[in-house]
Tab-separated table of C-alpha atoms and ligand atoms in Angstrom:
chain	number	residue	atom	x	y	z
A	22	MET	CA	9.660	18.314	14.970
A	23	LEU	CA	5.938	19.017	14.494
A	24	LEU	CA	4.252	16.157	12.643
A	25	LYS	CA	0.976	17.359	11.180
A	26	VAL	CA	-1.067	14.369	10.025
A	27	ALA	CA	-4.606	13.989	8.681
A	28	ILE	CA	-6.244	10.745	9.821
A	29	LEU	CA	-9.006	9.304	7.631
A	30	GLY	CA	-10.209	6.077	9.233
A	31	GLY	CA	-12.847	5.426	6.573
A	32	ASP	CA	-14.981	2.297	6.674
A	33	GLY	CA	-15.098	-1.230	8.110
A	34	ILE	CA	-11.812	-2.154	9.774
A	35	GLY	CA	-10.280	1.167	8.615
A	36	PRO	CA	-10.904	3.043	11.894
A	37	GLU	CA	-9.844	-0.044	13.911
A	38	VAL	CA	-6.428	-0.367	12.263
A	39	THR	CA	-5.745	3.373	11.991
A	40	GLY	CA	-6.560	3.668	15.711
A	41	GLU	CA	-3.657	1.326	16.455
A	42	ALA	CA	-1.387	3.031	13.929
A	43	VAL	CA	-2.089	6.348	15.688
A	44	ARG	CA	-1.280	4.727	19.039
A	45	VAL	CA	2.123	3.731	17.648
A	46	LEU	CA	2.656	7.174	16.092
A	47	LYS	CA	1.924	8.814	19.458
A	48	THR	CA	4.397	6.473	21.161
A	49	VAL	CA	7.066	7.337	18.583
A	50	ALA	CA	6.420	11.059	19.106
A	51	GLU	CA	6.679	10.719	22.921
A	52	SER	CA	9.759	8.500	22.732
A	53	PHE	CA	11.705	10.649	20.272
A	54	GLY	CA	10.542	14.109	21.383
A	55	HIS	CA	8.275	15.116	18.484
A	56	GLN	CA	5.017	17.063	18.608
A	57	LEU	CA	1.901	15.732	16.910
A	58	SER	CA	-0.996	17.594	15.356
A	59	LEU	CA	-3.646	15.058	14.312
A	60	THR	CA	-6.903	15.935	12.548
A	61	HIS	CA	-9.534	13.232	12.051
A	62	LYS	CA	-11.849	13.485	9.016
A	63	ASP	CA	-14.376	11.297	7.199
A	64	VAL	CA	-13.862	9.624	3.822
A	65	GLY	CA	-15.672	6.930	1.830
A	66	GLY	CA	-18.896	5.469	3.212
A	67	ALA	CA	-18.420	7.318	6.524
A	68	ALA	CA	-18.367	10.620	4.589
A	69	LEU	CA	-21.337	9.594	2.439
A	70	ARG	CA	-23.311	9.155	5.650
A	71	SER	CA	-22.153	12.420	7.233
A	72	ALA	CA	-21.917	14.677	4.167
A	73	ASN	CA	-23.389	12.785	1.190
A	74	ASP	CA	-20.001	12.987	-0.546
A	75	PRO	CA	-17.269	10.300	-0.372
A	76	LEU	CA	-14.617	13.049	-0.302
A	77	PRO	CA	-16.017	16.199	1.345
A	78	LYS	CA	-14.249	19.503	0.612
A	79	ASP	CA	-13.315	19.866	4.257
A	80	THR	CA	-11.575	16.444	4.248
A	81	LEU	CA	-9.618	17.256	1.108
A	82	GLU	CA	-8.547	20.685	2.403
A	83	THR	CA	-7.361	19.141	5.677
A	84	CYS	CA	-5.297	16.586	3.728
A	85	GLN	CA	-3.806	19.239	1.462
A	86	SER	CA	-2.710	21.364	4.422
A	87	SER	CA	-1.170	18.444	6.353
A	88	GLY	CA	2.361	17.047	6.242
A	89	ALA	CA	1.019	13.558	5.498
A	90	VAL	CA	-2.247	11.608	5.354
A	91	LEU	CA	-3.020	8.248	6.957
A	92	LEU	CA	-6.061	6.446	5.535
A	93	GLY	CA	-7.590	3.188	6.798
A	94	ALA	CA	-9.823	1.776	4.074
A	95	VAL	CA	-13.002	2.642	2.209
A	96	GLY	CA	-15.880	0.469	1.021
A	97	SER	CA	-19.097	-0.776	2.518
A	98	PRO	CA	-21.742	-3.233	1.309
A	99	ASP	CA	-24.310	-0.532	2.223
A	100	PHE	CA	-23.221	1.381	-0.887
A	101	ASP	CA	-22.843	-1.525	-3.329
A	102	HIS	CA	-25.880	-0.402	-5.330
A	103	VAL	CA	-25.350	3.355	-5.530
A	104	PRO	CA	-24.119	5.067	-8.737
A	105	GLY	CA	-20.369	4.931	-9.397
A	106	ASN	CA	-19.639	8.533	-8.403
A	107	LEU	CA	-21.346	8.022	-5.031
A	108	ARG	CA	-19.455	4.878	-4.091
A	109	PRO	CA	-17.011	5.049	-1.154
A	110	GLU	CA	-14.134	3.907	-3.410
A	111	LYS	CA	-14.652	6.987	-5.587
A	112	GLY	CA	-13.668	9.146	-2.602
A	113	LEU	CA	-10.289	7.422	-2.430
A	114	LEU	CA	-9.692	7.674	-6.189
A	115	ARG	CA	-10.529	11.396	-6.061
A	116	LEU	CA	-8.233	11.906	-3.066
A	117	ARG	CA	-5.294	10.212	-4.820
A	118	GLN	CA	-5.944	12.322	-7.892
A	119	ALA	CA	-6.280	15.603	-5.967
A	120	LEU	CA	-3.040	14.911	-4.073
A	121	GLY	CA	-1.286	14.041	-7.350
A	122	VAL	CA	0.163	10.844	-5.867
A	123	PHE	CA	1.015	8.960	-9.049
A	124	ALA	CA	3.338	6.312	-7.586
A	125	ASN	CA	2.061	3.747	-5.109
A	126	LEU	CA	4.864	1.984	-3.234
A	127	ARG	CA	3.832	-1.368	-1.785
A	128	PRO	CA	6.554	-3.354	-0.053
A	129	ALA	CA	5.862	-7.057	0.432
A	130	PHE	CA	8.362	-8.409	2.920
A	131	CYS	CA	8.501	-11.831	4.521
A	132	PHE	CA	9.243	-11.326	8.203
A	133	ALA	CA	11.300	-14.312	9.349
A	134	PRO	CA	8.911	-15.238	12.206
A	135	LEU	CA	6.066	-15.387	9.676
A	136	GLU	CA	7.617	-17.868	7.246
A	137	ASP	CA	5.184	-20.492	8.488
A	138	ALA	CA	2.170	-18.163	8.077
A	139	SER	CA	2.586	-18.281	4.290
A	140	PRO	CA	0.651	-20.927	2.372
A	141	LEU	CA	3.917	-21.464	0.462
A	142	ARG	CA	6.719	-23.656	1.743
A	143	ALA	CA	9.117	-21.792	4.043
A	144	GLU	CA	12.058	-22.352	1.688
A	145	VAL	CA	10.075	-20.721	-1.165
A	146	VAL	CA	8.952	-17.623	0.728
A	147	ARG	CA	12.085	-17.128	2.873
A	148	GLY	CA	13.881	-13.906	1.940
A	149	THR	CA	11.002	-12.438	-0.093
A	150	ASP	CA	11.509	-8.684	-0.257
A	151	ILE	CA	9.589	-7.045	-3.097
A	152	LEU	CA	8.759	-3.414	-3.699
A	153	PHE	CA	5.783	-2.911	-6.006
A	154	VAL	CA	5.784	0.461	-7.736
A	155	ARG	CA	2.262	0.767	-9.063
A	156	GLU	CA	1.128	3.612	-11.327
A	157	LEU	CA	-1.799	5.103	-9.433
A	158	LEU	CA	-3.496	7.837	-11.442
A	159	GLY	CA	-3.929	6.318	-14.896
A	160	GLY	CA	-5.034	3.213	-16.709
A	161	ILE	CA	-8.446	1.630	-16.607
A	162	TYR	CA	-9.368	3.033	-13.175
A	163	PHE	CA	-9.405	6.574	-14.552
A	164	GLY	CA	-9.717	6.292	-18.360
A	165	GLU	CA	-12.671	7.841	-20.190
A	166	PRO	CA	-15.144	7.030	-21.668
A	167	ARG	CA	-16.743	4.725	-19.131
A	168	SER	CA	-20.417	3.843	-19.102
A	169	THR	CA	-23.145	1.231	-18.802
A	170	GLN	CA	-25.709	1.677	-21.566
A	171	GLY	CA	-28.709	-0.043	-23.051
A	172	SER	CA	-31.861	-1.648	-21.753
A	173	ALA	CA	-32.082	-4.418	-19.167
A	174	GLY	CA	-30.894	-7.725	-20.548
A	175	ALA	CA	-28.952	-6.046	-23.370
A	176	ARG	CA	-26.746	-3.576	-21.491
A	177	VAL	CA	-23.163	-2.934	-22.525
A	178	ALA	CA	-20.505	-1.689	-20.099
A	179	THR	CA	-17.346	0.094	-21.204
A	180	ASP	CA	-14.149	1.004	-19.367
A	181	THR	CA	-11.142	2.574	-21.028
A	182	MET	CA	-7.524	1.698	-20.385
A	183	ARG	CA	-5.467	4.716	-21.334
A	184	TYR	CA	-1.829	5.680	-20.787
A	185	GLY	CA	0.242	8.591	-22.026
A	186	GLU	CA	4.039	8.541	-22.364
A	187	PRO	CA	4.666	11.145	-19.626
A	188	GLU	CA	2.599	9.143	-17.110
A	189	ILE	CA	4.615	6.002	-17.817
A	190	LYS	CA	7.936	7.812	-17.782
A	191	ARG	CA	7.469	9.517	-14.416
A	192	VAL	CA	6.526	6.327	-12.577
A	193	ALA	CA	9.322	4.391	-14.308
A	194	HIS	CA	11.844	6.945	-12.990
A	195	VAL	CA	10.509	6.357	-9.463
A	196	ALA	CA	10.983	2.592	-9.865
A	197	PHE	CA	14.534	2.859	-11.223
A	198	GLN	CA	15.556	5.356	-8.537
A	199	LEU	CA	14.200	3.113	-5.785
A	200	ALA	CA	15.915	0.088	-7.346
A	201	ARG	CA	19.212	1.925	-6.820
A	202	THR	CA	18.542	1.887	-3.063
A	203	ARG	CA	17.884	-1.876	-3.194
A	204	ARG	CA	19.146	-4.800	-5.331
A	205	ARG	CA	19.144	-2.817	-8.607
A	206	LYS	CA	16.654	-4.989	-10.441
A	207	VAL	CA	13.356	-3.851	-12.020
A	208	THR	CA	10.737	-6.218	-13.425
A	209	SER	CA	8.263	-4.281	-15.558
A	210	VAL	CA	4.910	-6.052	-15.803
A	211	ASP	CA	2.589	-5.636	-18.788
A	212	LYS	CA	0.447	-7.505	-21.290
A	213	ALA	CA	2.304	-6.310	-24.381
A	214	ASN	CA	1.284	-9.391	-26.377
A	215	VAL	CA	-2.328	-8.153	-26.314
A	216	LEU	CA	-2.700	-4.510	-25.238
A	217	ASP	CA	-1.621	-1.341	-27.023
A	218	CYS	CA	-1.264	0.388	-23.653
A	219	SER	CA	1.203	-2.298	-22.622
A	220	ARG	CA	3.229	-1.999	-25.819
A	221	LEU	CA	3.618	1.719	-25.181
A	222	TRP	CA	4.393	0.954	-21.518
A	223	ARG	CA	7.175	-1.476	-22.484
A	224	GLU	CA	8.699	0.939	-25.003
A	225	VAL	CA	8.747	3.899	-22.606
A	226	VAL	CA	10.069	1.833	-19.684
A	227	SER	CA	12.876	0.452	-21.880
A	228	ARG	CA	13.793	3.963	-23.005
A	229	THR	CA	13.743	5.274	-19.419
A	230	ALA	CA	15.995	2.381	-18.359
A	231	GLN	CA	18.786	3.828	-20.512
A	232	HIS	CA	19.244	6.516	-17.814
A	233	TYR	CA	19.964	3.745	-15.284
A	234	PRO	CA	22.615	1.466	-16.820
A	235	ASP	CA	23.450	0.160	-13.342
A	236	VAL	CA	19.896	-1.227	-12.911
A	237	GLN	CA	18.902	-4.506	-14.559
A	238	LEU	CA	15.534	-4.351	-16.349
A	239	ASN	CA	13.442	-7.282	-17.449
A	240	HIS	CA	9.885	-7.410	-18.791
A	241	SER	CA	7.235	-9.909	-17.788
A	242	TYR	CA	3.682	-10.516	-18.973
A	243	VAL	CA	1.268	-10.132	-16.089
A	244	ASP	CA	0.032	-13.733	-16.265
A	245	SER	CA	3.574	-15.043	-16.151
A	246	ALA	CA	4.435	-12.618	-13.310
A	247	ALA	CA	1.466	-13.955	-11.313
A	248	THR	CA	2.865	-17.484	-11.582
A	249	ALA	CA	6.442	-16.443	-10.774
A	250	LEU	CA	5.239	-14.524	-7.736
A	251	VAL	CA	4.152	-17.748	-6.059
A	252	SER	CA	6.783	-20.094	-7.511
A	253	HIS	CA	9.882	-17.883	-7.072
A	254	PRO	CA	8.952	-14.766	-5.051
A	255	THR	CA	12.572	-14.113	-4.098
A	256	ASN	CA	13.454	-13.511	-7.765
A	257	PHE	CA	11.704	-10.126	-7.614
A	258	ASP	CA	13.196	-6.872	-6.351
A	259	VAL	CA	11.281	-3.836	-7.704
A	260	VAL	CA	8.116	-4.646	-9.680
A	261	LEU	CA	6.908	-1.781	-11.867
A	262	THR	CA	3.289	-2.032	-13.013
A	263	GLU	CA	0.347	-0.112	-14.367
A	264	ASN	CA	-2.566	0.605	-12.059
A	265	MET	CA	-4.789	-2.494	-12.248
A	266	PHE	CA	-2.044	-5.107	-12.607
A	267	GLY	CA	-0.313	-3.599	-9.563
A	268	ASP	CA	-3.523	-3.650	-7.548
A	269	ILE	CA	-3.972	-7.361	-8.198
A	270	LEU	CA	-0.364	-8.565	-7.966
A	271	SER	CA	0.350	-6.706	-4.721
A	272	ASP	CA	-2.701	-8.270	-3.033
A	273	GLN	CA	-1.431	-11.631	-4.230
A	274	ALA	CA	1.922	-10.805	-2.634
A	275	GLY	CA	0.027	-10.292	0.634
A	276	GLY	CA	-0.968	-13.942	0.473
A	277	VAL	CA	2.619	-14.901	-0.321
A	278	VAL	CA	4.071	-13.203	2.784
A	279	GLY	CA	1.389	-14.521	5.135
A	280	SER	CA	-1.494	-12.039	5.155
A	281	LEU	CA	-2.870	-9.092	3.248
A	282	GLY	CA	-3.061	-7.419	6.660
A	283	MET	CA	0.749	-7.160	6.753
A	284	LEU	CA	1.158	-4.890	3.729
A	285	PRO	CA	1.708	-1.129	4.088
A	286	SER	CA	1.769	1.413	1.290
A	287	ALA	CA	2.846	4.933	0.469
A	288	SER	CA	1.426	6.944	-2.415
A	289	VAL	CA	3.884	9.619	-3.460
A	290	GLY	CA	4.544	12.127	-6.221
A	291	GLY	CA	2.626	15.186	-5.008
A	292	PRO	CA	3.317	17.707	-2.251
A	293	VAL	CA	1.495	15.591	0.380
A	294	ALA	CA	1.879	11.809	0.470
A	295	LEU	CA	-0.846	9.332	1.396
A	296	TYR	CA	-0.211	6.262	3.564
A	297	GLU	CA	-2.598	3.339	3.814
A	298	PRO	CA	-2.542	-0.378	4.410
A	299	VAL	CA	-3.029	-2.278	1.151
A	300	HIS	CA	-6.108	-4.149	2.369
A	301	GLY	CA	-9.702	-2.979	2.064
A	302	SER	CA	-12.429	-2.420	4.654
A	303	ALA	CA	-12.921	-6.199	5.249
A	304	PRO	CA	-16.652	-6.056	6.059
A	305	ASP	CA	-16.518	-9.764	7.001
A	306	ILE	CA	-14.459	-9.018	10.119
A	307	ALA	CA	-15.318	-5.345	10.777
A	308	GLY	CA	-16.336	-4.574	14.370
A	309	LYS	CA	-15.002	-7.892	15.698
A	310	GLY	CA	-11.709	-6.463	16.969
A	311	ILE	CA	-9.649	-9.105	15.161
A	312	ALA	CA	-8.206	-7.177	12.197
A	313	ASN	CA	-4.438	-7.173	11.811
A	314	PRO	CA	-3.228	-3.575	12.317
A	315	LEU	CA	0.383	-4.231	11.241
A	316	GLY	CA	-0.119	-3.027	7.637
A	317	ALA	CA	-1.417	0.285	8.997
A	318	ILE	CA	1.367	0.455	11.600
A	319	LEU	CA	4.045	-0.247	8.982
A	320	SER	CA	2.452	2.531	6.888
A	321	ILE	CA	3.349	4.871	9.768
A	322	GLY	CA	6.939	3.657	9.374
A	323	MET	CA	6.818	4.589	5.681
A	324	MET	CA	5.328	7.991	6.586
A	325	LEU	CA	8.086	8.749	9.096
A	326	ARG	CA	10.731	7.909	6.505
A	327	HIS	CA	9.261	9.412	3.325
A	328	SER	CA	7.303	12.458	4.523
A	329	PHE	CA	9.271	13.466	7.617
A	330	GLN	CA	12.748	12.074	6.822
A	331	LEU	CA	12.824	10.426	10.272
A	332	ASP	CA	14.786	7.298	9.339
A	333	ARG	CA	15.658	6.392	12.910
A	334	GLU	CA	12.031	6.547	14.014
A	335	ALA	CA	10.899	4.573	10.939
A	336	ALA	CA	13.447	1.851	11.635
A	337	CYS	CA	12.251	1.790	15.246
A	338	VAL	CA	8.670	1.068	14.126
A	339	GLU	CA	9.826	-1.709	11.769
A	340	ALA	CA	12.024	-3.217	14.472
A	341	ALA	CA	9.154	-3.034	16.970
A	342	VAL	CA	6.904	-4.972	14.576
A	343	THR	CA	9.614	-7.606	14.196
A	344	ASP	CA	10.105	-7.801	17.973
A	345	THR	CA	6.367	-8.293	18.463
A	346	LEU	CA	6.275	-11.121	15.930
A	347	VAL	CA	9.436	-12.712	17.318
A	348	ALA	CA	7.764	-12.674	20.753
A	349	GLY	CA	5.067	-14.869	19.189
A	350	HIS	CA	2.140	-12.440	19.077
A	351	ARG	CA	-0.240	-13.120	16.199
A	352	THR	CA	-3.573	-11.756	15.076
A	353	ARG	CA	-6.026	-14.366	13.836
A	354	ASP	CA	-5.024	-14.045	10.174
A	355	LEU	CA	-1.419	-14.888	11.078
A	356	ALA	CA	-2.014	-17.614	13.660
A	357	LYS	CA	-1.962	-21.299	12.809
A	358	PRO	CA	-5.129	-23.224	13.763
A	359	ASP	CA	-3.572	-24.460	17.030
A	360	GLN	CA	-1.941	-21.117	17.906
A	361	PRO	CA	-3.503	-18.532	20.253
A	362	SER	CA	-4.223	-15.119	18.752
A	363	ILE	CA	-4.641	-11.580	20.047
A	364	GLY	CA	-6.963	-8.793	18.917
A	365	THR	CA	-6.365	-5.554	17.018
A	366	THR	CA	-5.972	-3.408	20.135
A	367	GLN	CA	-3.662	-5.833	21.889
A	368	MET	CA	-1.445	-6.048	18.817
A	369	GLY	CA	-1.256	-2.239	18.687
A	370	GLN	CA	-0.364	-2.148	22.397
A	371	LYS	CA	2.362	-4.771	21.952
A	372	VAL	CA	3.967	-2.828	19.107
A	373	ALA	CA	3.748	0.437	21.086
A	374	GLU	CA	5.486	-1.240	24.037
A	375	ALA	CA	8.169	-2.554	21.695
A	376	VAL	CA	8.652	0.957	20.269
A	377	LYS	CA	9.225	2.288	23.794
A	378	ALA	CA	11.702	-0.487	24.560
A	379	ARG	CA	13.568	0.041	21.275
A	380	ALA	CA	13.706	3.811	21.781
A	381	ARG	CA	15.206	3.285	25.247
A	382	ALA	CA	17.795	0.877	23.860
A	383	ALA	CA	21.181	2.165	22.741
A	384	ASP	CA	20.580	1.469	19.060
A	385	PRO	CA	16.911	1.470	18.028
A	386	MET	CA	18.039	1.357	14.380
A	387	THR	CA	19.186	-2.242	14.533
A	388	VAL	CA	16.465	-4.165	12.779
A	389	ALA	CA	16.584	-7.886	13.435
A	390	ARG	CA	14.163	-8.988	10.736
B	902	NAD	P1	-10.422	-6.727	1.707
B	902	NAD	O1	-8.982	-6.389	1.560
B	902	NAD	O2	-11.233	-5.799	2.514
B	902	NAD	O3	-10.543	-8.205	2.358
B	902	NAD	C1	-10.080	-9.374	1.693
B	902	NAD	C2	-9.918	-10.499	2.745
B	902	NAD	O4	-8.771	-10.215	3.556
B	902	NAD	C3	-11.100	-10.603	3.696
B	902	NAD	O5	-11.312	-11.943	4.012
B	902	NAD	C4	-10.641	-9.859	4.934
B	902	NAD	O6	-11.222	-10.303	6.125
B	902	NAD	C5	-9.133	-10.110	4.922
B	902	NAD	N1	-8.410	-8.979	5.495
B	902	NAD	C6	-8.214	-7.782	4.909
B	902	NAD	N2	-7.528	-6.974	5.724
B	902	NAD	C7	-7.290	-7.680	6.847
B	902	NAD	C8	-6.629	-7.379	8.066
B	902	NAD	N3	-6.072	-6.178	8.298
B	902	NAD	N4	-6.597	-8.319	9.012
B	902	NAD	C9	-7.128	-9.535	8.826
B	902	NAD	N5	-7.764	-9.890	7.682
B	902	NAD	C10	-7.844	-8.952	6.701
B	902	NAD	O7	-11.002	-6.878	0.240
B	902	NAD	P2	-12.515	-7.119	-0.241
B	902	NAD	O8	-13.236	-7.993	0.731
B	902	NAD	O9	-12.382	-7.536	-1.639
B	902	NAD	O10	-13.178	-5.670	-0.239
B	902	NAD	C11	-13.964	-5.146	0.832
B	902	NAD	C12	-14.231	-3.687	0.573
B	902	NAD	O11	-13.009	-2.944	0.649
B	902	NAD	C13	-14.823	-3.397	-0.815
B	902	NAD	O12	-15.800	-2.396	-0.671
B	902	NAD	C14	-13.639	-2.890	-1.610
B	902	NAD	O13	-14.005	-2.024	-2.653
B	902	NAD	C15	-12.879	-2.152	-0.535
B	902	NAD	N6	-11.430	-1.995	-0.802
B	902	NAD	C16	-10.881	-0.838	-0.389
B	902	NAD	C17	-9.525	-0.653	-0.515
B	902	NAD	C18	-8.920	0.617	0.008
B	902	NAD	O14	-9.573	1.322	0.759
B	902	NAD	N7	-7.690	0.932	-0.328
B	902	NAD	C19	-8.728	-1.654	-1.066
B	902	NAD	C20	-9.320	-2.857	-1.435
B	902	NAD	C21	-10.679	-3.022	-1.303
């Protein structure tokens, strides 16, 4: 099979982690007999520097004509003071919008060897396996009007949270359908005691649930969900949220399962899906070679499964990550203070070796998580 993938490293640790994800993708292609066509393009701050646009036309066209897109991260302190439409993050928002990827799937899984990397007690985090389904193209990140007006000292800033019924319905269907492939439980998160948007959200989600009588639905206020996520993370199966709540809660889940660097994501709903680790560009560790590439590598697993229907290859990547962790390899974010750690490149190499070993084995599908 020909796998045509656009690679947008972006900013900070983005190119470092996507470099390792590409290494693993190349190893999968060699091991399973696939051909790769990779095209590297700029996005975010990197594109602002090269083309004065956080999403150049050329980058978008390459993404639209690819089978899938892998993105690292965008964001750089160099652009903290530029106008909103010239910020690196705007490039990512425009890309998601142009690709029509309205559902952001963010699995947060506690790998058994990482139980002790969580700040929570092992017995609390053990068995955590959550799939966040976050609405990605609506809500306060996209609503109009938005502005900052007035004179210095008396300025007023406005953002608009806005949701329409069709936007809620389509992402709710995604959540219920995915719940059917898992433990058949959806927790819909909102703030219906305060926000009109959330009241509409709750009503539409409840109505959509009637198509899925075999899936259990419960509603949770976002503040209560934030508490439950750290006190009883194993109670959650699929968590359905609007854009901003999902952004925040899924990062929190990164802390729960040991590190934000572990979380992959897939943004789906349009003809071309977008895969990216959940974390940002981490300027504090960029260029040091210590970033955890496993979120980006696991995003390759999601890409193989969702965009190319290569379940066996996807399972091989997931198993290889588990094998690497079981063997005791840790990047700095995962290591305990007295534990040795390895760098970004070494971690990528270890996973690539494990992919080769798994592919040679009789049953690379067996995932010993
Ligand atoms: P961040 O996710 O970049 O970093 C938060 C913390 O987690 C930092 O301490 C960082 O060192 C650590 N961390 C993140 N990824 C890691 C990894 N792979 N390995 C080890 N440690 C890791 O969030 P932030 O610091 O709030 O934001 C930095 C920039 O990234 C900002 O410009 C922000 O807008 C941008 N951002 C981009 C995305 C994206 O591209 N999807 C997402 C979030 C934030």
